[in-house]
Short mmCIF file of C-alpha atoms in Angstrom, two decimals:
data_model
loop_
_atom_site.label_atom_id
_atom_site.label_comp_id
_atom_site.label_asym_id
_atom_site.label_seq_id
_atom_site.Cartn_x
_atom_site.Cartn_y
_atom_site.Cartn_z
CA MET A 1 115.12 95.55 140.10
CA LEU A 2 115.03 95.44 136.32
CA SER A 3 115.79 98.66 134.43
CA ASP A 4 113.95 100.47 131.62
CA ARG A 5 116.37 98.90 129.17
CA ASP A 6 115.53 95.41 130.46
CA TYR A 7 111.81 95.87 129.98
CA MET A 8 112.32 97.50 126.58
CA GLU A 9 114.54 94.64 125.52
CA LEU A 10 111.67 92.27 126.35
CA ALA A 11 109.27 94.45 124.31
CA LEU A 12 111.69 94.31 121.35
CA LYS A 13 111.91 90.51 121.59
CA LEU A 14 108.13 90.25 121.58
CA ALA A 15 107.96 92.53 118.54
CA SER A 16 110.53 90.54 116.65
CA THR A 17 108.33 87.41 116.74
CA ALA A 18 105.96 89.08 114.27
CA LYS A 19 108.53 89.97 111.63
CA GLY A 20 107.06 89.54 108.15
CA LYS A 21 103.53 89.15 109.45
CA THR A 22 102.52 92.80 109.89
CA ASN A 23 103.49 94.33 106.51
CA PRO A 24 102.90 97.12 105.59
CA ASN A 25 102.69 98.00 109.30
CA PRO A 26 105.66 97.98 111.67
CA VAL A 27 106.35 95.29 114.24
CA VAL A 28 105.57 96.59 117.76
CA GLY A 29 105.91 95.09 121.22
CA ALA A 30 104.48 96.44 124.49
CA VAL A 31 105.08 95.62 128.15
CA ILE A 32 103.22 97.04 131.18
CA VAL A 33 105.01 97.03 134.51
CA LYS A 34 103.65 97.89 137.97
CA ASP A 35 105.55 97.76 141.24
CA GLY A 36 108.30 95.76 139.58
CA SER A 37 105.95 93.14 138.13
CA ILE A 38 104.98 92.61 134.50
CA VAL A 39 101.20 92.87 134.39
CA GLY A 40 100.61 92.97 130.59
CA THR A 41 102.36 92.20 127.31
CA GLY A 42 101.29 92.49 123.69
CA ILE A 43 102.48 92.44 120.11
CA HIS A 44 100.93 93.68 116.82
CA ARG A 45 100.28 90.35 115.15
CA LYS A 46 98.91 91.30 111.71
CA ALA A 47 98.02 94.38 109.69
CA GLY A 48 94.41 95.44 110.41
CA GLU A 49 94.33 93.66 113.76
CA ALA A 50 94.70 95.18 117.26
CA HIS A 51 97.94 96.93 118.06
CA ALA A 52 100.40 95.82 120.72
CA GLU A 53 99.17 98.31 123.30
CA VAL A 54 95.57 97.02 123.01
CA HIS A 55 96.69 93.45 123.81
CA ALA A 56 98.86 94.60 126.72
CA PHE A 57 96.12 96.70 128.30
CA HIS A 58 93.61 93.89 127.85
CA MET A 59 95.95 91.61 129.83
CA ALA A 60 96.74 94.22 132.51
CA GLY A 61 93.15 95.27 133.15
CA GLU A 62 92.90 97.43 136.33
CA HIS A 63 96.59 96.87 137.03
CA ALA A 64 97.44 99.40 134.31
CA LYS A 65 96.50 102.28 136.63
CA GLY A 66 99.67 103.90 137.88
CA ALA A 67 101.89 101.53 135.85
CA THR A 68 104.59 102.13 133.25
CA LEU A 69 104.09 101.22 129.63
CA TYR A 70 107.11 100.24 127.57
CA VAL A 71 106.44 100.31 123.81
CA THR A 72 108.90 99.83 120.98
CA LEU A 73 107.27 102.47 118.73
CA GLU A 74 105.42 105.69 119.51
CA PRO A 75 101.69 105.06 119.98
CA CYS A 76 99.76 106.02 116.89
CA SER A 77 97.69 109.19 116.90
CA HIS A 78 95.57 108.69 113.77
CA TYR A 79 92.65 106.63 112.72
CA GLY A 80 93.59 103.85 110.31
CA LYS A 81 92.07 100.32 110.33
CA THR A 82 92.11 100.62 114.16
CA PRO A 83 91.60 103.61 116.56
CA PRO A 84 94.55 105.64 117.69
CA CYS A 85 96.53 103.95 120.48
CA ALA A 86 97.58 107.27 122.01
CA ASN A 87 94.05 107.88 123.14
CA LEU A 88 93.84 104.35 124.63
CA VAL A 89 97.09 104.98 126.56
CA LYS A 90 95.85 108.38 127.70
CA GLU A 91 92.66 106.90 129.16
CA SER A 92 94.37 103.80 130.65
CA GLY A 93 95.59 105.49 133.84
CA VAL A 94 99.26 104.69 133.27
CA ARG A 95 101.63 107.03 135.07
CA ARG A 96 104.60 106.78 132.70
CA VAL A 97 105.30 105.71 129.11
CA VAL A 98 108.73 104.73 127.81
CA VAL A 99 109.06 104.74 124.00
CA ALA A 100 111.98 103.28 122.09
CA THR A 101 111.66 105.44 118.95
CA LEU A 102 109.29 107.92 117.36
CA ASP A 103 107.05 106.83 114.48
CA PRO A 104 108.46 108.01 111.08
CA ASN A 105 104.88 108.00 109.67
CA PRO A 106 104.15 111.71 108.92
CA GLN A 107 100.64 111.16 110.25
CA VAL A 108 102.17 110.37 113.69
CA ALA A 109 105.76 111.70 113.95
CA GLY A 110 105.65 112.98 117.54
CA LYS A 111 101.93 113.60 117.71
CA GLY A 112 101.30 110.47 119.78
CA VAL A 113 103.88 111.57 122.37
CA GLN A 114 102.40 115.03 122.47
CA ILE A 115 98.93 113.65 123.17
CA LEU A 116 100.34 111.75 126.19
CA GLN A 117 102.34 114.69 127.50
CA ASP A 118 99.34 117.00 127.17
CA ALA A 119 97.43 114.51 129.33
CA GLY A 120 100.05 114.85 132.05
CA ILE A 121 101.67 111.46 131.45
CA GLU A 122 105.46 111.28 131.90
CA VAL A 123 107.04 110.24 128.60
CA GLU A 124 110.60 109.18 127.90
CA VAL A 125 111.75 108.58 124.30
CA GLY A 126 114.96 106.88 123.10
CA VAL A 127 115.43 103.78 125.28
CA LEU A 128 117.13 101.21 122.94
CA GLU A 129 116.28 103.50 120.00
CA GLU A 130 118.92 102.12 117.66
CA GLU A 131 117.74 98.56 118.26
CA ALA A 132 114.13 99.57 117.70
CA GLN A 133 114.97 101.35 114.46
CA LYS A 134 116.93 98.35 113.19
CA LEU A 135 113.99 96.09 113.96
CA ASN A 136 111.66 98.29 111.90
CA GLU A 137 114.21 99.26 109.23
CA ARG A 138 111.80 98.13 106.52
CA PHE A 139 108.91 100.24 107.79
CA ILE A 140 111.09 103.31 108.41
CA HIS A 141 112.51 103.05 104.86
CA ASN A 142 108.99 102.68 103.44
CA MET A 143 107.82 105.85 105.25
CA ARG A 144 110.81 107.90 104.10
CA THR A 145 110.99 106.79 100.43
CA ASN A 146 107.69 105.22 99.40
CA ARG A 147 109.77 102.36 98.03
CA PRO A 148 110.41 98.79 99.17
CA PHE A 149 113.41 97.95 101.37
CA VAL A 150 115.87 95.98 99.14
CA ILE A 151 118.03 93.17 100.58
CA SER A 152 120.73 91.53 98.46
CA LYS A 153 121.37 87.90 99.44
CA PHE A 154 123.95 85.63 97.95
CA ALA A 155 126.18 82.67 98.82
CA MET A 156 129.71 82.54 97.66
CA THR A 157 132.96 80.62 98.09
CA LEU A 158 135.80 81.93 100.15
CA ASP A 159 137.42 83.26 97.01
CA GLY A 160 134.28 85.18 96.03
CA LYS A 161 132.59 82.89 93.44
CA ILE A 162 128.85 82.13 93.16
CA ALA A 163 129.15 79.56 90.36
CA THR A 164 131.56 77.78 88.08
CA TYR A 165 132.28 79.15 84.57
CA ASN A 166 129.27 77.12 83.22
CA GLY A 167 126.87 78.31 85.86
CA HIS A 168 126.90 75.31 88.24
CA SER A 169 126.22 76.48 91.80
CA LYS A 170 124.53 73.70 93.75
CA TRP A 171 125.38 73.77 96.48
CA ILE A 172 127.77 76.46 97.68
CA SER A 173 126.26 77.01 101.10
CA CYS A 174 125.48 74.43 103.76
CA GLU A 175 122.02 73.09 104.66
CA GLN A 176 121.73 75.35 107.73
CA SER A 177 122.38 78.43 105.60
CA ARG A 178 119.81 77.39 103.02
CA LEU A 179 117.23 76.88 105.80
CA GLN A 180 117.98 80.36 107.11
CA VAL A 181 117.36 81.74 103.62
CA HIS A 182 113.90 80.13 103.59
CA GLU A 183 113.24 81.74 106.99
CA LEU A 184 114.19 85.07 105.34
CA ARG A 185 111.85 84.42 102.44
CA ASN A 186 109.11 83.76 104.96
CA GLU A 187 109.47 87.40 106.19
CA VAL A 188 109.63 89.38 102.95
CA ASP A 189 106.92 90.51 100.50
CA GLY A 190 108.86 89.90 97.31
CA ILE A 191 111.72 87.84 95.93
CA LEU A 192 113.46 89.11 92.78
CA VAL A 193 115.67 87.41 90.20
CA GLY A 194 116.66 88.11 86.59
CA ILE A 195 115.57 86.00 83.66
CA GLY A 196 119.05 84.52 83.53
CA THR A 197 118.42 82.73 86.83
CA VAL A 198 115.09 81.40 85.59
CA LEU A 199 116.66 80.08 82.36
CA LYS A 200 119.63 78.50 84.16
CA ASP A 201 118.06 77.09 87.35
CA ASN A 202 114.27 76.96 86.65
CA PRO A 203 113.55 77.77 90.34
CA SER A 204 110.15 77.76 92.02
CA LEU A 205 111.13 80.65 94.37
CA THR A 206 108.91 79.48 97.18
CA THR A 207 109.37 79.18 100.91
CA ARG A 208 110.10 75.69 102.12
CA LEU A 209 110.31 75.23 105.92
CA PRO A 210 110.54 71.77 107.60
CA ASN A 211 108.03 72.18 110.41
CA LYS A 212 105.59 74.86 109.22
CA LYS A 213 103.91 76.40 106.21
CA GLY A 214 105.77 79.51 105.26
CA LYS A 215 104.65 82.70 103.54
CA ASN A 216 105.46 82.62 99.88
CA PRO A 217 106.65 86.05 98.69
CA THR A 218 105.58 87.44 95.38
CA ARG A 219 108.00 86.30 92.68
CA ILE A 220 109.43 89.20 90.61
CA ILE A 221 111.23 88.38 87.39
CA LEU A 222 113.26 90.97 85.40
CA ASP A 223 112.70 90.02 81.77
CA SER A 224 113.03 92.97 79.38
CA ARG A 225 112.84 90.77 76.23
CA LEU A 226 110.20 88.40 77.61
CA ARG A 227 112.32 85.27 77.17
CA ILE A 228 110.64 83.28 79.97
CA PRO A 229 109.68 79.74 78.82
CA LEU A 230 106.00 78.87 79.16
CA ASP A 231 106.94 75.67 81.03
CA ALA A 232 109.01 77.51 83.70
CA ASN A 233 108.26 76.37 87.21
CA ILE A 234 107.32 79.87 88.41
CA LEU A 235 104.53 79.92 85.76
CA ASN A 236 103.17 76.54 86.70
CA THR A 237 103.00 76.62 90.48
CA ASP A 238 100.18 78.60 92.00
CA GLU A 239 101.71 78.75 95.51
CA ALA A 240 102.80 82.35 95.00
CA ASN A 241 101.93 85.33 92.83
CA THR A 242 104.24 86.22 89.96
CA ILE A 243 105.16 89.58 88.55
CA ILE A 244 107.18 89.89 85.29
CA VAL A 245 108.93 93.19 84.73
CA THR A 246 109.39 94.05 81.09
CA THR A 247 109.06 96.94 78.60
CA THR A 248 106.22 98.18 76.41
CA ASP A 249 108.03 96.67 73.45
CA ALA A 250 107.40 93.12 74.71
CA ASP A 251 105.51 90.70 72.49
CA PRO A 252 101.75 91.31 73.08
CA MET A 253 100.82 87.75 72.04
CA LYS A 254 103.17 86.27 74.68
CA ILE A 255 101.89 88.75 77.26
CA ALA A 256 98.30 87.59 76.61
CA THR A 257 99.40 83.95 77.03
CA LEU A 258 101.22 84.70 80.24
CA GLU A 259 98.25 86.65 81.64
CA LYS A 260 96.18 83.48 81.30
CA LYS A 261 98.69 81.94 83.77
CA ASN A 262 97.81 84.67 86.28
CA VAL A 263 101.04 86.60 85.66
CA THR A 264 100.94 90.32 86.55
CA PHE A 265 103.00 92.69 84.39
CA ILE A 266 104.93 95.79 85.34
CA TYR A 267 106.20 97.86 82.45
CA CYS A 268 109.36 99.92 82.98
CA SER A 269 111.48 102.21 80.86
CA LYS A 270 115.17 101.47 80.42
CA ASP A 271 118.21 103.38 81.63
CA GLU A 272 121.98 102.82 81.57
CA HIS A 273 121.66 99.89 83.97
CA GLY A 274 118.89 98.15 81.99
CA LEU A 275 115.33 98.33 83.29
CA CYS A 276 114.82 101.41 85.37
CA LEU A 277 114.98 100.07 88.89
CA LYS A 278 113.81 103.17 90.71
CA GLU A 279 110.70 103.15 88.59
CA LEU A 280 110.23 99.48 89.25
CA LEU A 281 110.48 99.86 93.02
CA GLN A 282 107.93 102.71 92.96
CA GLN A 283 105.56 100.44 91.08
CA LEU A 284 106.17 97.49 93.35
CA TYR A 285 105.34 99.64 96.39
CA LYS A 286 102.03 100.54 94.75
CA HIS A 287 101.41 96.79 94.45
CA GLY A 288 101.85 96.44 98.22
CA ILE A 289 105.43 95.11 98.12
CA THR A 290 107.24 96.69 101.15
CA ASP A 291 110.45 94.71 100.97
CA VAL A 292 112.30 92.73 98.32
CA LEU A 293 114.91 89.96 98.62
CA VAL A 294 117.16 90.12 95.58
CA GLU A 295 118.44 86.59 94.79
CA GLY A 296 119.55 87.36 91.27
CA GLY A 297 122.87 86.70 89.66
CA GLY A 298 125.87 88.99 89.26
CA GLU A 299 124.33 91.28 86.64
CA VAL A 300 121.16 91.89 88.66
CA ASN A 301 123.18 92.56 91.82
CA ALA A 302 125.40 94.99 89.93
CA SER A 303 122.41 96.87 88.52
CA PHE A 304 120.84 97.38 91.98
CA LEU A 305 124.25 98.23 93.55
CA ARG A 306 125.29 100.83 91.02
CA ALA A 307 121.82 102.39 91.19
CA GLY A 308 122.27 102.79 94.94
CA LEU A 309 119.20 100.61 95.66
CA ILE A 310 120.59 97.92 97.91
CA TYR A 311 120.00 98.79 101.54
CA LYS A 312 121.20 95.59 103.21
CA PHE A 313 123.51 92.66 102.34
CA ILE A 314 123.20 89.12 103.65
CA ILE A 315 126.19 87.15 102.45
CA TYR A 316 126.96 83.53 103.11
CA ILE A 317 130.59 82.52 102.69
CA ALA A 318 131.33 78.79 102.35
CA PRO A 319 134.63 77.18 103.29
CA LYS A 320 135.35 76.36 99.64
CA LEU A 321 137.81 77.66 97.08
CA LEU A 322 136.73 77.52 93.41
CA GLY A 323 139.36 79.41 91.47
CA GLY A 324 139.16 79.83 87.72
CA ARG A 325 139.48 82.90 85.52
CA ASN A 326 135.93 82.54 84.31
CA SER A 327 134.13 81.50 87.52
CA ILE A 328 131.22 83.79 88.25
CA SER A 329 131.32 86.59 90.86
CA PRO A 330 128.37 87.79 92.93
CA ILE A 331 128.50 91.30 91.50
CA ALA A 332 129.35 91.71 87.81
CA GLY A 333 128.62 94.84 85.78
CA ARG A 334 131.19 97.27 84.45
CA ASP A 335 134.83 96.94 85.34
CA VAL A 336 136.51 99.78 87.25
CA ASP A 337 140.18 100.72 87.12
CA SER A 338 140.78 101.93 90.68
CA MET A 339 139.94 100.90 94.26
CA ASP A 340 138.68 104.43 94.63
CA PHE A 341 135.49 103.17 92.95
CA ALA A 342 134.86 100.47 95.55
CA ILE A 343 131.59 100.77 97.43
CA ASN A 344 132.24 100.64 101.16
CA VAL A 345 129.98 98.82 103.63
CA ASP A 346 129.69 98.59 107.38
CA PHE A 347 129.58 95.09 108.90
CA GLU A 348 126.59 94.68 111.25
CA SER A 349 127.35 91.13 112.27
CA ILE A 350 129.50 88.09 111.46
CA ASP A 351 128.15 84.69 112.57
CA ARG A 352 128.83 81.00 112.04
CA ILE A 353 125.95 79.17 110.40
CA GLY A 354 126.85 75.49 110.22
CA ASP A 355 130.08 75.36 108.26
CA ASP A 356 129.50 78.76 106.71
CA VAL A 357 129.98 82.36 107.83
CA CYS A 358 127.07 84.78 107.48
CA ILE A 359 127.85 88.48 107.15
CA ILE A 360 125.15 91.12 107.45
CA ALA A 361 126.32 94.47 106.16
CA TYR A 362 124.93 97.87 105.12
CA PRO A 363 126.17 100.38 102.54
CA LYS A 364 128.18 103.06 104.29
CA GLN A 365 125.95 106.08 104.83
CA GLY A 366 126.47 109.17 102.69
CA GLU A 367 128.45 107.53 99.90
CA LYS A 368 127.60 107.97 96.25
CA HIS A 369 127.16 104.51 94.68
CA ASP A 370 127.66 105.10 91.00
CA LYS A 371 131.12 106.62 91.51
CA HIS A 372 132.26 106.25 87.92
#
């Protein structure tokens, strides 16, 4: 006999197949089990479409009566683009509901579970809760902060360099790592770089996958002095939207020219780190950007890090040694004079990707970032 954890693990695997497709909604998976047999499964495929429970009950039909529903996130209790799932579950005839984690949305936050319990349905919460929260880390962060979830991604040599002294960086990571980065781009809403990266590399910042058409995230360029060349690739490819972040002092003539190229502008004030990043993230969230992949250089990484605005690191380490006093590091910014100022992280995973090593890490909880 399979256990609650086994069925919830299946529901989580189903949910994970929709990563990047449901924003701003969470990813959710559901499994219905009766007498030891799976009679229904479902995922939430896209924002505005039917939720996972709807698909699972449609598959189960009459077999739902007396069954157990496993769902990775608390059934919603409010009317949005679709009716509340808690009412559907209540009327389905299921005997028991197992929920991985409560919904952080203040409109739900335990109300869905209460509806089910009030209807006499047995409810258990917390099966594979940590895994469920990790799967929906972007959504949970959005609900708690009203800001996008920021991921810093960079590739570096074994001695911690992202480029030579003159900026040459192609290629540090292996082909498999680069493909994985495009899979990551396929999941996020926005990809962010500084103007330095645009001037040096002239990237397109699009998603390129070998066997399918990927989702192109919105390109976000930090350019406080509006130095972007009019022939830059990101201005002359319409595969993705482009946002330029600048100040109200920027040249109005150049703004008008860029607007004709369908560029959207966000205007931010400046602080000690440069453009005010908290203000930027709040504005990006209002533009519908729920997560951002920072692929900028050392200065951009340093600004986000010292502002305490990086929530996840994805770091590729290549089996190469570059050396050099002036080779470029992944995080620049101000120098510190003591290891006491180091920002500690927790390693989530360490994996081999082709010839490289990929480390996923999170800032250690409760630490102040701008320690000096």
